[in-house]
mmCIF file of C-alpha atoms in Angstrom:
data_model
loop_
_atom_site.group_PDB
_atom_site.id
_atom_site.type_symbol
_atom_site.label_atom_id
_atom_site.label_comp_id
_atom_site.label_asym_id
_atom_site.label_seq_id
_atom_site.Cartn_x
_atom_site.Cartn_y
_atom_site.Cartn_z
ATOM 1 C CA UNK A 21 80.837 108.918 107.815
ATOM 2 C CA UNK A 22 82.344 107.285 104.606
ATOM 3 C CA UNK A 23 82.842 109.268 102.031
ATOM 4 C CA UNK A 24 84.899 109.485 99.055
ATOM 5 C CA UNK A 25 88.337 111.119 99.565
ATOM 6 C CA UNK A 26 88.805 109.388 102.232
ATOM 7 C CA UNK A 27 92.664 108.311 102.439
ATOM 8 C CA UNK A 28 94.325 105.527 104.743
ATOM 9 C CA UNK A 29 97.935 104.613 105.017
ATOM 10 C CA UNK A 30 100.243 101.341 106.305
ATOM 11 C CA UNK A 31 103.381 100.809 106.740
ATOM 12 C CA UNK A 32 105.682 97.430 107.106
ATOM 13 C CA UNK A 33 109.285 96.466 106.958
ATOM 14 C CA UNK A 34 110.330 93.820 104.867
ATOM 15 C CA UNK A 35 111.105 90.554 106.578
ATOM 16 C CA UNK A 36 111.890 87.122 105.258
ATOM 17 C CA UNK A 37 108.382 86.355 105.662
ATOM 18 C CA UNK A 38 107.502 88.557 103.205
ATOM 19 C CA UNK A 39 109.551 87.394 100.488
ATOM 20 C CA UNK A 40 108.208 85.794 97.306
ATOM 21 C CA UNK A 41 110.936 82.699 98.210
ATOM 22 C CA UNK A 42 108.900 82.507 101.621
ATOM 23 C CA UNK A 43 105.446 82.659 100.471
ATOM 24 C CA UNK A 44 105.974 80.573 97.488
ATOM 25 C CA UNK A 45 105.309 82.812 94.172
ATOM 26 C CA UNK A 46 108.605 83.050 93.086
ATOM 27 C CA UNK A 47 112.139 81.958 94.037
ATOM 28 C CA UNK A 48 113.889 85.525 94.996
ATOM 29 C CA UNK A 49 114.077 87.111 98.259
ATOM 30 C CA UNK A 50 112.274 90.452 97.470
ATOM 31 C CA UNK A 51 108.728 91.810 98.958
ATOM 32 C CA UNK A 52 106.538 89.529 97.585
ATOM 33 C CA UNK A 53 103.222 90.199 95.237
ATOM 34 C CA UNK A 54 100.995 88.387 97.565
ATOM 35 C CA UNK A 55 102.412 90.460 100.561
ATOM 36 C CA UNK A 56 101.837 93.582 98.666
ATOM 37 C CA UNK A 57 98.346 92.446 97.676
ATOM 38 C CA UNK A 58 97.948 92.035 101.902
ATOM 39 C CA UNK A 59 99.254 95.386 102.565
ATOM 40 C CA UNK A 60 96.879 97.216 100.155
ATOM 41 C CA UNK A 61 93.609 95.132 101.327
ATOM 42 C CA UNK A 62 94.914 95.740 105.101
ATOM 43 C CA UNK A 63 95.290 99.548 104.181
ATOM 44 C CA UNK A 64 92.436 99.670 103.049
ATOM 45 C CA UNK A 65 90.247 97.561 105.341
ATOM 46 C CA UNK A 66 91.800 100.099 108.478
ATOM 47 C CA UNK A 67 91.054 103.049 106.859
ATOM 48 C CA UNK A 68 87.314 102.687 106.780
ATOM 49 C CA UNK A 69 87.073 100.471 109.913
ATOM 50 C CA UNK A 70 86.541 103.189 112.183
ATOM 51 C CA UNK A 71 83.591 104.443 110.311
ATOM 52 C CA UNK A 72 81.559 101.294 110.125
ATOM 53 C CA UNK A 73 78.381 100.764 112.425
ATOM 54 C CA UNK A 74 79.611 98.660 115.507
ATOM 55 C CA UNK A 75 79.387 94.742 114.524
ATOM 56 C CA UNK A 76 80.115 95.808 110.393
ATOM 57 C CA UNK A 77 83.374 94.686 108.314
ATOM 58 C CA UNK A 78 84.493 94.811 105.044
ATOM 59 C CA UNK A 79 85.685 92.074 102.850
ATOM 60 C CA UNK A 80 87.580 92.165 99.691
ATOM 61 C CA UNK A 81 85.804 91.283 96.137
ATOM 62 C CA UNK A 82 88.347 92.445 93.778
ATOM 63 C CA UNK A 83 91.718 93.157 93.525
ATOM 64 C CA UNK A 84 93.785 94.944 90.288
ATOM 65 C CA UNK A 85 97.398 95.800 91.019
ATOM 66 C CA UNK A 86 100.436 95.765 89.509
ATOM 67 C CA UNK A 87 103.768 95.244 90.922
ATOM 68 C CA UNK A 88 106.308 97.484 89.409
ATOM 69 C CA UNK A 89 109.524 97.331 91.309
ATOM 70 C CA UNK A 90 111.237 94.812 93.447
ATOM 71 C CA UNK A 91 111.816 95.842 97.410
ATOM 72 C CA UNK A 92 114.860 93.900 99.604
ATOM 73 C CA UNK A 93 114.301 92.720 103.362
ATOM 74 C CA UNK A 94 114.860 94.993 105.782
ATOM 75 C CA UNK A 95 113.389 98.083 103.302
ATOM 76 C CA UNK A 96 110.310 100.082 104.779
ATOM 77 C CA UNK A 97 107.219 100.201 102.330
ATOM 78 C CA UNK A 98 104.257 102.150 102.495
ATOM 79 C CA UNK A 99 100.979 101.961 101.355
ATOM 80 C CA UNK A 100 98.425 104.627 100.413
ATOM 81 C CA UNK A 101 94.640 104.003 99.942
ATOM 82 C CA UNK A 102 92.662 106.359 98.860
ATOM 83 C CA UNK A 103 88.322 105.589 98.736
ATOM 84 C CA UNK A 104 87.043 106.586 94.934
ATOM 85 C CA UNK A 105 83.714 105.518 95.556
ATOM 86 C CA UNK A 106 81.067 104.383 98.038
ATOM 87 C CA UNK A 107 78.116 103.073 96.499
ATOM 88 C CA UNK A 108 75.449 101.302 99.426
ATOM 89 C CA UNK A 109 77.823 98.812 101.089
ATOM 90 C CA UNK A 110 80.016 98.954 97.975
ATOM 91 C CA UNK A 111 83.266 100.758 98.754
ATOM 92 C CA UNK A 112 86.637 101.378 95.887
ATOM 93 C CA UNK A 113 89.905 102.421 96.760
ATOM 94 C CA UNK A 114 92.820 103.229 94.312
ATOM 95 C CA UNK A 115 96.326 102.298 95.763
ATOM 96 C CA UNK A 116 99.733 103.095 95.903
ATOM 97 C CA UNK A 117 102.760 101.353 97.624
ATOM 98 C CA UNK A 118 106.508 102.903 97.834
ATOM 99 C CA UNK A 119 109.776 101.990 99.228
ATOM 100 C CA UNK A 120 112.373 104.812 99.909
ATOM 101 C CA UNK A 121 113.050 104.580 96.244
ATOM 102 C CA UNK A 122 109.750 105.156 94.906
ATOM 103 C CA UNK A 123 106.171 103.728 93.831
ATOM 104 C CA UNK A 124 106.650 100.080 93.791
ATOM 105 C CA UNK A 125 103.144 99.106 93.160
ATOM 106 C CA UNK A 126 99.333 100.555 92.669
ATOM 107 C CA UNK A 127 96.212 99.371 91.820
ATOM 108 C CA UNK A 128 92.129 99.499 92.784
ATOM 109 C CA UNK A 129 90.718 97.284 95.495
ATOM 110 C CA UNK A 130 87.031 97.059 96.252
ATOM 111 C CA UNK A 131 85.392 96.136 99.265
ATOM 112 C CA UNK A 132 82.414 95.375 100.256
ATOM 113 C CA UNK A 133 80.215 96.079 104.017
ATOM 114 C CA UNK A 134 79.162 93.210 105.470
ATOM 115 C CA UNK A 135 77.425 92.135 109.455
ATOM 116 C CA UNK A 136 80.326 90.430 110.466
ATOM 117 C CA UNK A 137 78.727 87.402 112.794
ATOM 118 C CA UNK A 138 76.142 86.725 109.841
ATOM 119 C CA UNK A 139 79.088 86.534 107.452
ATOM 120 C CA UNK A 140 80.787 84.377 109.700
ATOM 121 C CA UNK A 141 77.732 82.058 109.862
ATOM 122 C CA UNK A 142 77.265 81.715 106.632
ATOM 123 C CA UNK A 143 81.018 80.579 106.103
ATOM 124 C CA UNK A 144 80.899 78.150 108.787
ATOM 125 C CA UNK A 145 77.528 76.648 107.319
ATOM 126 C CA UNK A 146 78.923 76.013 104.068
ATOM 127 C CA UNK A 147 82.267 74.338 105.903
ATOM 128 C CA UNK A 148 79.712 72.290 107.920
ATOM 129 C CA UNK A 149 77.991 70.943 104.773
ATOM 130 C CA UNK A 150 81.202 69.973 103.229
ATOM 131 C CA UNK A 151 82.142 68.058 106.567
ATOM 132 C CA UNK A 152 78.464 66.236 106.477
ATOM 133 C CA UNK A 153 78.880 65.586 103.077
ATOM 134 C CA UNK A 154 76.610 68.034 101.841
#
């Protein structure tokens, strides 16, 4: 059952793909923002996953971090999510992501439940108007 205090954690090790150079927000070759910003939704996204009712997800409707320290390829980060609140199919998480060296970035994600095939749908509708012009 989802509750608050419920806590999640991932893990990756930082590869060129990761890199701000690679992904295209900046021009260095440290873990990039947008990376980070994946880790923390993926954390967070896992940690609840096996509590949903079968053929539920969650997708992401807000995201506040910061990103306080740069990490270098080939350094091991880890993320920690933690769920505040649960509210109906409204879920928060607060966030935290170190390297060996410490926190490296935090913020609060939110997520909302959703039936995954009807969510789907709906996206595919709206990308099937666009193709038959509306």
């Amino acid at each position: 059952m989802l509750h608050a205090g419920l806590e999640g954690e991932g893990r990756l090790t930082v590869t060129e793909n990761d890199t701000a150079a690679s992904v295209g927000s900046g021009s260095l070759r440290v873990f990039a923002t947008p990376a980070m910003a994946a880790l923390m939704e993926k954390t967070a996204l896992d940690s609840v996953a096996p509590f949903l009712e079968e053929g539920a997800t969650t997708v992401g409707t807000a995201l506040d971090i910061r990103h306080i320290a740069a990490t270098p390829v080939g350094m091991a980060v880890t993320c920690r999510s933690t769920l505040t609140a649960v509210e109906n199919r409204r879920l928060v998480f607060s966030l935290s992501v170190s390297d060996e060296y410490g926190l490296i970035g935090e913020g609060t994600h939110e997520r909302f439940i959703v039936e995954a095939a009807k969510f789907q749908r709906k996206a595919e509708t709206k990308a099937d108007r666009e193709r038959n012009g509306k």
